[in-house]
Amino acid sequence: MHQSVLLEEVVALFQPLSQKPQPVLIDCTLGLGGHSLALLQAYPNLHIVGIDRDKSAQALALDKLAPYVKRFTHKQGNFAQVLPTLPPPDGILADLGVSSLQLDNPHRGFGFHSLCLDMRMDLEQNLDAFKVVNGYSLYELERVLQAGEVRECKKIASLIVQQRHKQPFSSAQDLANFLAKHTHRGKLHPATLIFQAIRMEVNGEMQNLQAFLEYAKTLSDTLVCVISFHSLEDRQVKHAFKECATSSALGKTYGELLTKKPITPSQQEVRQNPRARSAKMRAFHFKAL
């Protein structure tokens, strides 16, 4: 069962919005609607616009949020593309990464035991993991793995290319088993970072995050909260927020950094939801320039 991470911390962070008469918050990654539900319950004057690429998750979220239909609307699509089309909000929440619904579904290709090789958050898009793993050139695979900070990216890309010439990888399970035999073991499953790099390529995750952070610079009096789950995302958010707090093209700051250090889950939350252990939350108040 999916559990929204840092739920109490997110609700507390957006408390200042309750002081406004009719505040609007955009939930960029609606998922199963856990964060949106908690925020709607906590703040009776809040209206939320939820965005998500995954139609199956969105359907479940809409059912969960049905009692708040007067204060909740949804948009299907990629948040990096949808955000600029909406009126500027009072708050934005972006909970990055993959949901438990996606990870645990053997037909989505995200997990090591999945029966397919897909990894698309939007099942209507063309590019999937099968095309990346079996169709990308050696050079392109190296680029994908290097961008994901995979060690020995050249060696691993070469091994994948050699193997697929014999027989294409047909499932995530096939790929994970192959990687487990040919890569070093550590605390993590040998395929963890490789799967993550492929997933980021399929869904354009780092490009979407960069577009989101650039969009945030155009906001005025907006509370922005980002929850990330790996160092690549967190580093990008950290550097962007730090830069916005120190300078701008006009010689002024964009606003105030609200989290000098990232907010992380409590030990109790990690015990209840081990997948929350790597979550880091950073927040910034973008003010008018």
XYZ file of C-alpha atoms in Angstrom:
289
model
C 0.000 0.000 0.000
C 1.323 3.415 -0.944
C 2.109 5.742 1.945
C 2.721 9.424 1.253
C 6.080 10.417 2.696
C 6.621 13.269 5.153
C 2.858 13.779 5.319
C 2.746 15.729 8.596
C 5.752 17.805 7.573
C 4.137 18.760 4.248
C 0.895 19.815 5.949
C 2.829 21.925 8.462
C 4.943 23.560 5.770
C 1.913 24.865 3.883
C 0.198 26.239 7.012
C 0.896 29.879 5.943
C -1.465 29.359 2.996
C -4.373 29.043 5.434
C -3.987 32.748 6.233
C -5.060 33.648 2.691
C -8.776 33.856 1.798
C -8.824 31.389 -1.135
C -5.354 29.914 -1.580
C -4.533 27.608 -4.490
C -1.931 24.844 -4.309
C -0.704 22.769 -7.241
C 0.193 19.158 -6.487
C 2.542 18.447 -9.401
C 2.714 14.716 -8.766
C -0.732 13.757 -7.520
C -0.059 10.013 -7.397
C -2.700 8.364 -5.234
C -3.663 11.702 -3.708
C -2.320 11.196 -0.189
C -0.725 14.620 0.201
C -3.648 16.411 -1.437
C -6.147 14.633 0.797
C -4.275 15.577 3.973
C -3.957 19.213 2.868
C -7.640 19.493 1.931
C -8.609 18.024 5.297
C -6.290 20.357 7.219
C -7.158 23.618 5.426
C -10.884 24.109 4.616
C -10.258 27.195 2.473
C -7.637 25.534 0.258
C -8.205 24.628 -3.396
C -5.861 22.100 -5.022
C -5.043 21.412 -8.658
C -3.552 17.926 -9.030
C -1.358 16.925 -11.972
C -0.241 13.427 -12.890
C 0.926 11.533 -15.964
C -0.295 8.145 -14.760
C -3.967 7.716 -15.643
C -4.401 4.595 -13.507
C -3.072 6.372 -10.417
C -5.142 9.429 -11.205
C -8.333 7.381 -11.324
C -7.657 6.056 -7.821
C -6.798 9.537 -6.561
C -9.992 11.037 -7.956
C -12.023 8.404 -6.150
C -10.219 9.171 -2.893
C -10.696 12.926 -3.310
C -14.351 12.746 -4.446
C -15.661 14.280 -1.173
C -13.635 17.418 -1.977
C -14.749 17.834 -5.567
C -15.642 21.500 -4.964
C -12.080 22.268 -3.896
C -10.131 19.925 -6.132
C -9.524 19.831 -9.870
C -7.137 17.655 -11.849
C -4.995 17.882 -14.963
C -3.575 14.878 -16.789
C -0.064 15.320 -18.112
C 3.567 16.140 -17.410
C 3.830 18.812 -14.704
C 6.707 20.539 -16.493
C 4.386 21.158 -19.451
C 1.143 21.747 -17.544
C 2.410 24.196 -14.908
C 3.085 27.137 -17.262
C -0.483 26.880 -18.609
C -2.051 27.434 -15.166
C -2.540 30.670 -13.210
C 0.298 31.246 -10.721
C -0.568 29.457 -7.440
C 0.084 30.235 -3.790
C 1.842 26.927 -3.224
C 3.405 24.080 -5.187
C 4.227 20.556 -4.044
C 6.368 18.198 -6.125
C 6.831 14.685 -4.720
C 9.296 13.225 -7.212
C 10.048 9.607 -7.946
C 8.009 6.442 -8.414
C 4.947 5.466 -6.405
C 4.478 2.100 -4.720
C 1.586 1.497 -7.111
C 4.017 1.671 -10.025
C 6.852 -0.222 -8.341
C 4.700 -3.111 -7.174
C 2.738 -3.613 -10.391
C 4.495 -6.436 -12.316
C 3.045 -5.111 -15.567
C 4.652 -1.652 -15.355
C 8.307 -2.663 -15.595
C 9.664 -0.597 -12.690
C 10.498 -3.437 -10.277
C 13.239 -6.059 -10.538
C 10.667 -8.849 -10.813
C 8.460 -7.119 -13.350
C 7.255 -9.196 -16.276
C 7.823 -6.454 -18.849
C 10.400 -3.792 -19.630
C 8.390 -0.565 -19.665
C 8.981 2.036 -16.891
C 6.686 4.651 -18.448
C 4.823 6.899 -16.036
C 2.625 7.894 -18.971
C 1.585 4.727 -20.793
C 0.642 6.758 -23.870
C 4.151 8.016 -24.592
C 6.280 6.303 -27.224
C 9.630 5.797 -25.481
C 9.838 2.927 -22.991
C 12.601 0.963 -21.254
C 12.516 -1.823 -23.856
C 13.499 0.685 -26.558
C 16.242 2.190 -24.391
C 17.773 -1.149 -23.378
C 17.404 -2.952 -26.695
C 17.464 -0.077 -29.175
C 19.867 2.608 -27.948
C 23.365 2.571 -29.397
C 26.333 1.768 -27.182
C 27.161 5.472 -26.986
C 23.586 6.393 -26.027
C 23.472 3.723 -23.323
C 26.750 4.992 -21.907
C 25.269 8.512 -21.800
C 22.156 7.297 -19.964
C 24.151 5.368 -17.355
C 26.691 8.165 -16.933
C 23.887 10.681 -16.378
C 22.590 8.348 -13.666
C 26.055 8.284 -12.068
C 26.392 4.523 -12.585
C 29.907 3.292 -11.938
C 31.588 1.431 -14.792
C 28.945 2.807 -17.136
C 30.988 1.949 -20.246
C 31.512 -1.643 -19.129
C 27.851 -2.152 -18.229
C 26.609 -0.568 -21.466
C 28.940 -2.861 -23.419
C 27.702 -5.944 -21.550
C 24.075 -5.038 -22.257
C 24.781 -4.519 -25.969
C 26.685 -7.812 -26.246
C 23.884 -9.734 -24.531
C 21.032 -8.205 -26.511
C 22.743 -9.220 -29.764
C 22.286 -12.806 -28.618
C 18.758 -12.261 -27.306
C 16.886 -8.995 -26.567
C 15.923 -8.347 -22.961
C 12.178 -9.008 -22.731
C 11.470 -8.111 -19.102
C 12.801 -6.136 -16.176
C 13.363 -9.465 -14.463
C 15.650 -10.622 -17.286
C 17.651 -7.413 -17.106
C 17.904 -7.448 -13.304
C 19.066 -11.077 -13.248
C 21.679 -10.382 -15.930
C 23.003 -7.332 -14.081
C 23.133 -9.244 -10.803
C 25.506 -11.770 -12.433
C 27.785 -9.217 -14.067
C 28.008 -6.242 -11.688
C 29.428 -5.736 -8.209
C 27.236 -6.384 -5.214
C 26.875 -3.913 -2.363
C 24.191 -2.872 0.063
C 21.841 -2.169 -2.841
C 20.660 -4.618 -5.482
C 23.247 -4.474 -8.322
C 20.586 -3.245 -10.741
C 19.279 -0.382 -8.569
C 21.176 2.573 -10.041
C 21.000 1.153 -13.566
C 17.224 0.799 -13.386
C 17.012 4.303 -11.963
C 19.105 5.732 -14.800
C 16.958 3.983 -17.438
C 13.743 5.137 -15.740
C 14.982 8.740 -15.646
C 15.762 8.559 -19.363
C 12.367 7.074 -20.248
C 10.451 9.730 -18.315
C 12.774 12.707 -18.830
C 12.849 13.183 -15.068
C 15.904 15.417 -14.729
C 14.825 17.595 -17.654
C 11.369 17.990 -16.128
C 12.878 18.955 -12.775
C 15.130 21.529 -14.413
C 12.161 23.033 -16.285
C 10.183 23.117 -13.025
C 12.966 24.959 -11.179
C 13.252 27.514 -13.982
C 9.478 28.019 -13.906
C 9.615 28.581 -10.145
C 11.767 31.683 -10.687
C 8.804 33.373 -12.369
C 6.561 32.991 -9.309
C 5.549 35.662 -6.841
C 4.641 35.005 -3.186
C 4.575 31.239 -3.712
C 5.628 28.486 -1.318
C 7.425 25.704 -3.209
C 8.157 22.292 -1.690
C 10.103 19.500 -3.415
C 10.530 15.953 -2.113
C 13.279 13.964 -3.826
C 14.464 10.381 -3.416
C 17.988 10.280 -4.795
C 21.067 12.458 -4.767
C 20.806 13.592 -8.397
C 17.420 15.230 -7.803
C 18.238 16.549 -4.352
C 21.495 18.098 -5.545
C 19.712 19.906 -8.373
C 17.037 21.262 -6.033
C 19.584 22.236 -3.386
C 21.752 24.183 -5.828
C 18.772 25.880 -7.504
C 17.255 27.028 -4.200
C 20.644 28.186 -2.895
C 21.216 30.201 -6.065
C 17.738 31.743 -5.833
C 18.418 32.767 -2.227
C 21.645 34.574 -3.085
C 21.269 36.253 -6.462
C 19.165 37.008 -9.511
C 19.555 38.731 -12.851
C 18.360 41.956 -11.218
C 20.814 41.734 -8.360
C 18.134 40.696 -5.868
C 17.226 37.374 -4.334
C 14.223 35.436 -5.586
C 13.054 34.795 -2.055
C 13.810 32.922 1.133
C 15.196 29.440 1.628
C 12.986 27.765 4.236
C 15.073 24.617 4.716
C 18.784 25.196 5.244
C 19.040 21.445 5.696
C 16.629 18.986 4.065
C 13.748 17.642 6.131
C 13.956 13.860 6.339
C 11.560 11.187 7.646
C 11.562 10.296 11.317
C 12.797 6.896 12.452
C 9.195 5.958 13.196
C 8.098 6.796 9.646
C 10.973 4.797 8.162
C 10.031 1.806 10.317
C 6.450 2.035 9.085
C 7.430 2.789 5.489
C 11.002 1.712 4.597
C 10.688 3.275 1.130
C 10.620 6.693 2.802
C 14.180 6.346 4.087
C 15.834 8.234 1.225
C 13.292 11.085 1.032
C 14.551 14.660 1.392
C 12.270 17.687 1.443
C 13.411 21.210 0.607
C 11.277 24.354 0.522
C 11.589 27.893 -0.790
C 9.358 30.956 -0.596
C 9.505 32.744 -3.939
C 8.751 36.438 -3.489
C 8.145 39.210 -6.003
C 11.346 40.585 -7.526
